[in-house]
Structures are given as structure tokens and as C-alpha cells.
PDB file of C-alpha atoms in Angstrom:
ATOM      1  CA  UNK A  20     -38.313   4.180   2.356  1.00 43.00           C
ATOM      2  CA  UNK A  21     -36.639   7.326   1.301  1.00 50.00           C
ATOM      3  CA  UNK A  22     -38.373  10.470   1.890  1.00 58.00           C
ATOM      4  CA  UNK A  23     -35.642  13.090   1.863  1.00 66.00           C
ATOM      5  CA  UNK A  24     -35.353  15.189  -0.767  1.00 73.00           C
ATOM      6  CA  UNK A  25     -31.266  16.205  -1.400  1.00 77.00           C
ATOM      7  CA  UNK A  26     -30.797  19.143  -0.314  1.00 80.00           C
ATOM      8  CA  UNK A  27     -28.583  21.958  -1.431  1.00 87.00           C
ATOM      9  CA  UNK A  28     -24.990  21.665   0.129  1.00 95.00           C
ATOM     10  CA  UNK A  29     -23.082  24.365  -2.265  1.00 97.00           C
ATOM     11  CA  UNK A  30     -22.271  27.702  -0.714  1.00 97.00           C
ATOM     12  CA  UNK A  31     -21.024  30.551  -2.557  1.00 97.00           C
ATOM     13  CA  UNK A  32     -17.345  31.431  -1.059  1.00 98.00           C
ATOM     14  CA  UNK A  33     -16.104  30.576   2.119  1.00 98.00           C
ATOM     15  CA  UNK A  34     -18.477  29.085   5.302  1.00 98.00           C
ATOM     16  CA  UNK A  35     -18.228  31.711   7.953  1.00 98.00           C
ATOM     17  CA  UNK A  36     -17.796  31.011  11.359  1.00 98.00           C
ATOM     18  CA  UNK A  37     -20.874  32.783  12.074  1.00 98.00           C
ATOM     19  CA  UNK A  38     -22.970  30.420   9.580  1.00 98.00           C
ATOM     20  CA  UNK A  39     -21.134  27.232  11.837  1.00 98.00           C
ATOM     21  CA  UNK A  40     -22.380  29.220  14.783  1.00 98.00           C
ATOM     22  CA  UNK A  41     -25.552  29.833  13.899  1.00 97.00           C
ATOM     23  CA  UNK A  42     -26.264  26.150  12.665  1.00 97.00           C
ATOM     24  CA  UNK A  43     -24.715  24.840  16.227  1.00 97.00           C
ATOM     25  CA  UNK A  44     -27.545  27.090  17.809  1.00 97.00           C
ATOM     26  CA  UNK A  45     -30.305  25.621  16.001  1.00 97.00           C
ATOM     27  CA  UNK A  46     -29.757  22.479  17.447  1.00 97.00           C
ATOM     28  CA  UNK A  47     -30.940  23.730  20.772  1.00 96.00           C
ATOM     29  CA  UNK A  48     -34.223  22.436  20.431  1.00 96.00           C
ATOM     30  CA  UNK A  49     -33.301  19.495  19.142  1.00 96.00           C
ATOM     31  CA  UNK A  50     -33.185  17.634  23.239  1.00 96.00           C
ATOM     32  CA  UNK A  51     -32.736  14.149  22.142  1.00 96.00           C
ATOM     33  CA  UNK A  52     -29.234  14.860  20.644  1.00 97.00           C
ATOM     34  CA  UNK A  53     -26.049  14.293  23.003  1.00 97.00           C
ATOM     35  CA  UNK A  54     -23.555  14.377  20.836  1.00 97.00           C
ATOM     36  CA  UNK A  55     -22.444  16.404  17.991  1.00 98.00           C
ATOM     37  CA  UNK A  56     -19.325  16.199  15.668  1.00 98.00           C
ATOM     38  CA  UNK A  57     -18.191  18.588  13.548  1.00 98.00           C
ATOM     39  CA  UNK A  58     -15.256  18.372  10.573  1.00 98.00           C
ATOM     40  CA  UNK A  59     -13.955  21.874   9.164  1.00 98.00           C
ATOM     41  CA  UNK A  60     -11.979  21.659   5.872  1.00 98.00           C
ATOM     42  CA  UNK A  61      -9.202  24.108   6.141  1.00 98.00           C
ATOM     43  CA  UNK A  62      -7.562  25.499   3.144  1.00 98.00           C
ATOM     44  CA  UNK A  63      -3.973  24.525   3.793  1.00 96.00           C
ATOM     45  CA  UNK A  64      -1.012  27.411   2.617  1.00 96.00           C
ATOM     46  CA  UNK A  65       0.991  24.577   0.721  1.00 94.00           C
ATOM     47  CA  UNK A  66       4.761  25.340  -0.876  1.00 93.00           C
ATOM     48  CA  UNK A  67       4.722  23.930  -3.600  1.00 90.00           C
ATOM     49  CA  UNK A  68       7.994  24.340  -5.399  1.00 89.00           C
ATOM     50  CA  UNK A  69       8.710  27.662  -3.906  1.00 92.00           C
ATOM     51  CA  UNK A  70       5.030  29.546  -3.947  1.00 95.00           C
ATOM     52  CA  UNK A  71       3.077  29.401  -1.607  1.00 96.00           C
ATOM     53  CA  UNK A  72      -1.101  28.858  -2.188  1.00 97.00           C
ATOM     54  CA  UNK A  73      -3.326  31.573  -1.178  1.00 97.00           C
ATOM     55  CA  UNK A  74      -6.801  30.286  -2.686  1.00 98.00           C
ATOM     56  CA  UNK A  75      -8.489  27.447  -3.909  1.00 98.00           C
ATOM     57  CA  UNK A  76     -10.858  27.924  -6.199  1.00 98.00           C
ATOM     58  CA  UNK A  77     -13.711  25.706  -6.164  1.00 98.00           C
ATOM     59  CA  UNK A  78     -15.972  23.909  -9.500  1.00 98.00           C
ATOM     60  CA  UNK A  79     -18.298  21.097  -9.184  1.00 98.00           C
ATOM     61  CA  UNK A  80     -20.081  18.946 -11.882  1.00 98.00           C
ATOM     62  CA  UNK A  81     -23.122  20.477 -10.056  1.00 97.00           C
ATOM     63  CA  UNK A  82     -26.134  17.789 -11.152  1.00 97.00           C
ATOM     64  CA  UNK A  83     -23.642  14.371 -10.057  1.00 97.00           C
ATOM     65  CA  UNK A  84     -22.239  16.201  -7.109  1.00 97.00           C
ATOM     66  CA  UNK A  85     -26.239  16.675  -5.595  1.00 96.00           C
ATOM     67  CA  UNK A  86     -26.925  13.495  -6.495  1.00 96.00           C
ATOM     68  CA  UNK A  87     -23.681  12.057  -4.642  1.00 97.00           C
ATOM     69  CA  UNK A  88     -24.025  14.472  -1.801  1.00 97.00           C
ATOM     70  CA  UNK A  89     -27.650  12.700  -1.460  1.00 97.00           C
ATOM     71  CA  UNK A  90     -26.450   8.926  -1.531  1.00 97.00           C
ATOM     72  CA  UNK A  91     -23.709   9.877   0.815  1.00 98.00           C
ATOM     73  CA  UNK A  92     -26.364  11.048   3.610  1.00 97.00           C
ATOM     74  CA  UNK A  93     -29.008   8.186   2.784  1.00 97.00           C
ATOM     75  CA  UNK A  94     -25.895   5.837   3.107  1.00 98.00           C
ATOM     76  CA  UNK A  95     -24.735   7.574   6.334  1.00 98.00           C
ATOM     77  CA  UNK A  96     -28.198   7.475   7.941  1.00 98.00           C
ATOM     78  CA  UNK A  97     -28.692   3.869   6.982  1.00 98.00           C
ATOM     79  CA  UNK A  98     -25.276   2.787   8.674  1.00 98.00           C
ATOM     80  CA  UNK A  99     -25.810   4.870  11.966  1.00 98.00           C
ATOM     81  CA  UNK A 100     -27.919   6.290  14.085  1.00 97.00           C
ATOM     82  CA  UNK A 101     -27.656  10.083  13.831  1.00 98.00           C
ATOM     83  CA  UNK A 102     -30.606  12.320  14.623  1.00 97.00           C
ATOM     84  CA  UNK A 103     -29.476  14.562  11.794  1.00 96.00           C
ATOM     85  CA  UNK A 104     -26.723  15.535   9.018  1.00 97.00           C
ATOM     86  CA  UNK A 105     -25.598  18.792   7.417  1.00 97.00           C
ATOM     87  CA  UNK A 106     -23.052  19.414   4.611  1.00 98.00           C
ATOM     88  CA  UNK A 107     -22.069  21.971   3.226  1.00 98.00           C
ATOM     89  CA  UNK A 108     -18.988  22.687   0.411  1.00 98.00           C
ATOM     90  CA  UNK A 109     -17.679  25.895  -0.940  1.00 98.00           C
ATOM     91  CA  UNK A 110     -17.804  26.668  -4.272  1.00 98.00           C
ATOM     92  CA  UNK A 111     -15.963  29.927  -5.980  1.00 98.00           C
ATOM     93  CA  UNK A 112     -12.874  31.435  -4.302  1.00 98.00           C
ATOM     94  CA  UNK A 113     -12.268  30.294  -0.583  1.00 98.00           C
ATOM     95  CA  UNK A 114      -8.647  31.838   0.547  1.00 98.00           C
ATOM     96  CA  UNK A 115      -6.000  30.000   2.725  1.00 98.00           C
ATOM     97  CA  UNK A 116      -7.191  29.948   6.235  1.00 98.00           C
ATOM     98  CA  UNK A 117     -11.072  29.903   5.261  1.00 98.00           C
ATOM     99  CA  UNK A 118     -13.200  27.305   5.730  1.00 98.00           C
ATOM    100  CA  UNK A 119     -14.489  25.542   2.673  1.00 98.00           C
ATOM    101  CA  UNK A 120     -16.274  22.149   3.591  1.00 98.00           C
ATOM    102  CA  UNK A 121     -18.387  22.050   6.889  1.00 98.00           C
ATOM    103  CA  UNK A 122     -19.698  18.617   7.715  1.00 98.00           C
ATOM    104  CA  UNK A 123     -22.257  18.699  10.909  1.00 98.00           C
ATOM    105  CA  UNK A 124     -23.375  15.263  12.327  1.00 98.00           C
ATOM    106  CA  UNK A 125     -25.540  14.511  15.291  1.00 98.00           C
ATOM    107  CA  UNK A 126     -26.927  12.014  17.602  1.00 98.00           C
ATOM    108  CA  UNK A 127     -28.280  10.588  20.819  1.00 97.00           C
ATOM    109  CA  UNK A 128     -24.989   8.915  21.397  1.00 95.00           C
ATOM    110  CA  UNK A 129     -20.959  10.209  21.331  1.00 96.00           C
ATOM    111  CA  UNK A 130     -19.931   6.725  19.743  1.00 95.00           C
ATOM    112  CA  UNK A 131     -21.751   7.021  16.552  1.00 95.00           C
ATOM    113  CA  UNK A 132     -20.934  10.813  15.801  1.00 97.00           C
ATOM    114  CA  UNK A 133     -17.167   9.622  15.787  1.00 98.00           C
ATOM    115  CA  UNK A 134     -17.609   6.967  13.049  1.00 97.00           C
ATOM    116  CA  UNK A 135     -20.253   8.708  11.179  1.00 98.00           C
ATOM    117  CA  UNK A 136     -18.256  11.516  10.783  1.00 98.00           C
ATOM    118  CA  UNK A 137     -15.542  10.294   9.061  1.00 98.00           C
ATOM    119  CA  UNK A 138     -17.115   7.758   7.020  1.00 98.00           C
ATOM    120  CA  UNK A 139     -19.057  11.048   5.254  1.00 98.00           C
ATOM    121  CA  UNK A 140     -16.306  13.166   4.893  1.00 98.00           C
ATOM    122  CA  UNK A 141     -14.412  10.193   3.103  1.00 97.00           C
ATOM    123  CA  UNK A 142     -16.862   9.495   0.965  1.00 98.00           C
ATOM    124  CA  UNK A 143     -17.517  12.959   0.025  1.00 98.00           C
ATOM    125  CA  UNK A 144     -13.812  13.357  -0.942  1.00 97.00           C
ATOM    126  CA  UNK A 145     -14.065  10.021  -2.995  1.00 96.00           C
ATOM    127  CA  UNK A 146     -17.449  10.500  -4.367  1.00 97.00           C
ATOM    128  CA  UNK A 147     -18.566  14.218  -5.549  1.00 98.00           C
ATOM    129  CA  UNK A 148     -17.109  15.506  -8.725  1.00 98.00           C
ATOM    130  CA  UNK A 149     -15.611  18.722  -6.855  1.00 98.00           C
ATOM    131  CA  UNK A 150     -12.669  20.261  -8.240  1.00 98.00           C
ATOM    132  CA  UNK A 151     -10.159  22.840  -6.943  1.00 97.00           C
ATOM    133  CA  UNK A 152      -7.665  25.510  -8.260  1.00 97.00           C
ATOM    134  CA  UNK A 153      -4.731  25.988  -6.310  1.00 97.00           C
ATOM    135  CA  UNK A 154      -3.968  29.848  -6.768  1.00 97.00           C
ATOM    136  CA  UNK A 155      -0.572  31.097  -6.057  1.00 97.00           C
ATOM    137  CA  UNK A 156       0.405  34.380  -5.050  1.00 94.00           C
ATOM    138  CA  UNK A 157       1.330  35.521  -8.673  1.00 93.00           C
ATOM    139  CA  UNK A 158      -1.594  33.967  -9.720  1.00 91.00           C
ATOM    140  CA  UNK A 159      -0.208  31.027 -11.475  1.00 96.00           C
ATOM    141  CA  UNK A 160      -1.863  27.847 -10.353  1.00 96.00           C
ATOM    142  CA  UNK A 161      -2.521  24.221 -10.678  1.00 95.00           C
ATOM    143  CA  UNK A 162      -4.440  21.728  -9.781  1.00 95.00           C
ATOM    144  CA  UNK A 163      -5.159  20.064  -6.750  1.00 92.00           C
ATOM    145  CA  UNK A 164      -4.883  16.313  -5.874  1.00 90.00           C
ATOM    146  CA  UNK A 165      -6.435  14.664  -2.647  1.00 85.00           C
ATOM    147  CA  UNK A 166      -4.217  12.418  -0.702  1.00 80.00           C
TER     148      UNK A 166
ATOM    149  CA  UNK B   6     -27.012  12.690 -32.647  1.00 89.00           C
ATOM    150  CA  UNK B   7     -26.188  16.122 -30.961  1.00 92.00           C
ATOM    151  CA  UNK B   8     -24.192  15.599 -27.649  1.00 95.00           C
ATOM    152  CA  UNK B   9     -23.788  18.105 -25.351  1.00 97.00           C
ATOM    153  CA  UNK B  10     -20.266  17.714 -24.117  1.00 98.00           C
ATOM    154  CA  UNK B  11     -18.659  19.075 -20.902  1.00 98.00           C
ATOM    155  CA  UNK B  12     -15.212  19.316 -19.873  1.00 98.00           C
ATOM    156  CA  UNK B  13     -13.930  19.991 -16.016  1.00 98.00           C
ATOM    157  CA  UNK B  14     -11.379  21.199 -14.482  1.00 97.00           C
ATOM    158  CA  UNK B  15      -7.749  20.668 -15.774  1.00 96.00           C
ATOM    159  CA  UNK B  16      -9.713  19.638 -19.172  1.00 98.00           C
ATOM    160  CA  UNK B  17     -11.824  22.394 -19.612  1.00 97.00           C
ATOM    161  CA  UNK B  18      -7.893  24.068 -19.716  1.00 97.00           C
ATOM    162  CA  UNK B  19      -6.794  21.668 -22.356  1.00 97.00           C
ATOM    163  CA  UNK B  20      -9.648  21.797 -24.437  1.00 98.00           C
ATOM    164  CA  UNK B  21     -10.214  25.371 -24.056  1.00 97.00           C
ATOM    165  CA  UNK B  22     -13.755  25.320 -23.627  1.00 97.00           C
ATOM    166  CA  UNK B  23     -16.041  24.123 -20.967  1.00 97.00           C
ATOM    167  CA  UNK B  24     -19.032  22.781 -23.146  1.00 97.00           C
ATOM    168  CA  UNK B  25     -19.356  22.148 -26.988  1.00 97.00           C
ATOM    169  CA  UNK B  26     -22.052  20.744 -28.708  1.00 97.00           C
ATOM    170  CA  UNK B  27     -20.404  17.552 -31.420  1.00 95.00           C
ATOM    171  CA  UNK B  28     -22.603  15.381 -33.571  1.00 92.00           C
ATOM    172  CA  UNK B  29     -21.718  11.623 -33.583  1.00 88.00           C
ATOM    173  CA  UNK B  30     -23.128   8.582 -35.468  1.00 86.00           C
ATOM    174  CA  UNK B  31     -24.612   5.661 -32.713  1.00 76.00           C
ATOM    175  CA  UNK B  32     -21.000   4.896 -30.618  1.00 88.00           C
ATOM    176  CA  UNK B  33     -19.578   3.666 -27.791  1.00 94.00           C
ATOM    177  CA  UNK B  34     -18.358   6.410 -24.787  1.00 95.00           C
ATOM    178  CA  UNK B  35     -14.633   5.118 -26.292  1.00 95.00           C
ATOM    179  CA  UNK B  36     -15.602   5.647 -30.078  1.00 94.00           C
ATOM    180  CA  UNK B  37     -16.423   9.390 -28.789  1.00 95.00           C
ATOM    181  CA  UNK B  38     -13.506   9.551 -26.895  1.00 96.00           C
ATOM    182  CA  UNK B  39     -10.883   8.775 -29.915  1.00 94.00           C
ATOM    183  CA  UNK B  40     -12.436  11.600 -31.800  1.00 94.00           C
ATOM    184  CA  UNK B  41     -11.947  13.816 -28.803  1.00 96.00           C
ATOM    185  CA  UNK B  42      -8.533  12.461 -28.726  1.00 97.00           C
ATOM    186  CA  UNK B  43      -7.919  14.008 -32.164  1.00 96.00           C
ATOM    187  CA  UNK B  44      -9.323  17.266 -31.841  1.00 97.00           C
ATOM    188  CA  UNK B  45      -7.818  17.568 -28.588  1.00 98.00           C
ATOM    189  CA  UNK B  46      -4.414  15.248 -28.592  1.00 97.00           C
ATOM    190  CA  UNK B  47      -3.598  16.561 -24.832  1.00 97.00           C
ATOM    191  CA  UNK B  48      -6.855  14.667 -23.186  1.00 97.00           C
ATOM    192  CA  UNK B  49      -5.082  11.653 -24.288  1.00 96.00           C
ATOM    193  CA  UNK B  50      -2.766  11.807 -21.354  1.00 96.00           C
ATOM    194  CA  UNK B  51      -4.974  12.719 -18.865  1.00 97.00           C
ATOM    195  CA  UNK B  52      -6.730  10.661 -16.285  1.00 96.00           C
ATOM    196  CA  UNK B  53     -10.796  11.089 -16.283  1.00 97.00           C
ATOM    197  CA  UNK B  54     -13.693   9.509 -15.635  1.00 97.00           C
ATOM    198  CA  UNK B  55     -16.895   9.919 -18.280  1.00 98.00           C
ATOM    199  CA  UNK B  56     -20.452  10.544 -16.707  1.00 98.00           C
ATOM    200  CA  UNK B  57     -23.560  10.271 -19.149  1.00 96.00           C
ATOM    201  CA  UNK B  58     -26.895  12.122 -18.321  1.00 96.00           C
ATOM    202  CA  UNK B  59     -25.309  12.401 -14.767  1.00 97.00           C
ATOM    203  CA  UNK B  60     -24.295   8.998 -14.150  1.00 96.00           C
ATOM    204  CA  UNK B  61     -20.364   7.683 -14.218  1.00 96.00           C
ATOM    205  CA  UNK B  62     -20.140   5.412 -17.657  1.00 97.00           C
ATOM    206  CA  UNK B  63     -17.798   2.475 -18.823  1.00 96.00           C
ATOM    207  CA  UNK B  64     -16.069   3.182 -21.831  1.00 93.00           C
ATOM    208  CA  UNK B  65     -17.818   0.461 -23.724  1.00 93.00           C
ATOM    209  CA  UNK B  66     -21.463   1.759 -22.639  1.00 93.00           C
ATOM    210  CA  UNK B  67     -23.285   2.904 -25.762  1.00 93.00           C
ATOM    211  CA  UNK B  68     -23.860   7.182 -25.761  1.00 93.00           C
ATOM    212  CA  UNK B  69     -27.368   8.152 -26.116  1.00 90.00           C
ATOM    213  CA  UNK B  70     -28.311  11.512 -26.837  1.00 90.00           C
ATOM    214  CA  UNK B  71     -28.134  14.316 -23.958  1.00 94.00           C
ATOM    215  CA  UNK B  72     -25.015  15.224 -21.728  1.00 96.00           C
ATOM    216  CA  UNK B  73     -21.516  13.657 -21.628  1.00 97.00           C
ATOM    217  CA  UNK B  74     -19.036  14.810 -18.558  1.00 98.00           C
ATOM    218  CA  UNK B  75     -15.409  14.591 -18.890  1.00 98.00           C
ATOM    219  CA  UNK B  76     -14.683  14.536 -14.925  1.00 98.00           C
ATOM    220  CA  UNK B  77     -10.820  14.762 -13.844  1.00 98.00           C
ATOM    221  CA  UNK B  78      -9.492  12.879 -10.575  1.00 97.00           C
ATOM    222  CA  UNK B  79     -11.948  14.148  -7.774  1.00 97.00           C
ATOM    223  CA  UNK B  80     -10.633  17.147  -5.229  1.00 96.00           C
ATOM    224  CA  UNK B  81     -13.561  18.297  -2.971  1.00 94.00           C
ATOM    225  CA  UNK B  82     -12.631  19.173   0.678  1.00 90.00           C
TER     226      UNK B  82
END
């Protein structure tokens, strides 16, 4: 039975470390949790023949990409046991060195964090019609491929 | 049949627009995309998946009337 309703994942800009912080401390009352694991998406200063990136700027087929985001966590909680899961994804201008996907997952156990944790942040790169600009420093770009 | 067509990423670049609205007669997602082809011969070469009404499409699927998505390879993350 499904009773979570998706939830909104896109944040304008880059994810502060103070928004991280602040979602860390709201698990404080949250006592049957022993384990948390945490994945930062970094945006990487790539060369790429001869300039270097400074931003990525971030579009999403908005509709499919809340619809994905919401499959990926039913899947998640139905293949572990996690207390809870947050996800959140830049959208807009993030520079290099900001943070641009946060992934937040939690349980009673360290085991199942590990796992969980990757399995979501591979399926969100596989998944959720996200798209980003690499921006140069002359402001040429082009666009990026996962690997 | 109006369909409400929407190009991202890269193709929104070759196709100069993000969104246009195109009449077709009753098709198939491929019939749509050859006359996409010729307005537009550079989507042609370009790898993309097609979502309809928000949910990823074979080419042979038949379109109905609403929203078709021109999504390039995935880069989230």
C-alpha cells in the first residue's frame, strides 16, 4: 500500500551546507535511527579541451522527473529497511565547488544505509530526465554526459 | 490533433525553441518524428528518448493528443 505522496526534491540553486545541516538536526528526534548516509554531488572543475567549467546549469523535464524521483523512493523503501529518505537536486545555476544533489538516507542499521544509498543515487542518475549545462569561463558551454 | 511538443536540453538548442504547438493527422511517435526530422534536419543525429503525457514511449506507440517530450541522454547529479 502506497501512501506517500512524492514530494518536491527540486531546489532553486545550489544546497547549502547550512540546509544539509539543518536537515541532519532534524533527525534528532528521530531515536530509532543508528545510522545515516549521506551522498553530496559535487560540481567537478573539468578541462575540457583547454577551459575549464565553472557552472552547471541545471533543467529537468519537471512532471517525469517527480514522478521518477517518487518510484525511486517507493523502490528504495521496498528493497530496504530505512526509517526515512530525502532527495534533493539543484535546478538553475550551481557553480564548481557547490553542491547540487543531496541524497539523505536513514535507518536502524549501518548495513542497509550503505546499499541503499547507492542503489538511489544510481537510479536517480539513470532515471530522472535532469539535464546540465557545462558553462565555461568565457561562457561557451556544452553539454554534459554521465559516466 | 494539436500536440504540444517539448524539446530539452541540447534539442531545445537545435530546434531553437523549447515548446511548439504542431497539428498532426492520427500517427505513430515515429510518423511525428520524420516530420520533425524535416523541419529540424539536426534532431536526426541526435540521441533521445520520446515521453508522451509524461510517460517514456516506443516509437511505434500511437500519439494521442496532449504533451510529447523530446528528452536527450539523462545528466542529473
Amino acid at each position: 500500500m502506497n501512501k506517500r505522496k512524492p514530494k518536491n526534491v527540486f531546489i532553486d540553486g545550489a544546497i547549502s551546507s547550512e540546509f544539509i545541516g539543518q536537515s541532519i538536526a532534524k533527525h534528532q528526534s528521530k531515536t530509532t535511527i543508528g545510522a545515516h548516509n549521506i551522498f553530496l554531488g559535487q560540481v567537478r572543475a573539468d578541462e575540457i579541451d583547454g577551459k575549464e567549467v565553472s557552472a552547471i546549469e541545471y533543467t529537468a523535464h519537471e512532471e517525469i522527473a517527480t514522478i521518477k524521483f517518487h518510484e525511486i523512493r517507493e523502490e528504495t523503501f521496498s528493497k530496504f529497511n530505512l526509517t526515512c529518505m530525502h532527495i534533493y537536486h539543484s535546478l538553475g545555476r550551481v557553480e564548481a565547488g557547490e553542491i547540487c544533489l543531496f541524497v539523505f538516507v536513514s535507518s536502524p542499521r549501518r548495513k542497509e544505509v550503505f546499499s541503499a544509498l547507492e542503489y538511489v543515487v544510481e537510479e536517480i542518475k539513470a532515471k530522472v530526465p535532469v539535464f546540465g549545462k557545462e558553462i565555461f569561463e568565457d561562457e561557451s558551454h556544452q553539454w554534459k554526459v554521465n559516466s | 490533433m494539436n500536440l504540444h511538443i517539448k524539446y530539452f536540453g541540447l534539442l531545445a538548442e537545435v530546434t531553437g525553441c523549447n515548446e511548439e504547438i504542431l497539428e498532426f493527422s492520427k500517427n505513430s511517435v515515429s510518423d511525428v518524428l520524420s516530420i520533425l526530422f524535416e523541419k529540424y534536419p539536426g534532431l536526426r543525429e541526435k540521441d533521445f528518448q520520446v515521453a508522451q503525457n509524461n510517460e517514456i514511449v516506443s516509437k511505434e506507440m500511437v500519439v494521442s493528443e496532449g504533451e510529447i517530450a523530446l528528452l536527450p541522454p539523462f545528466s542529473g547529479g
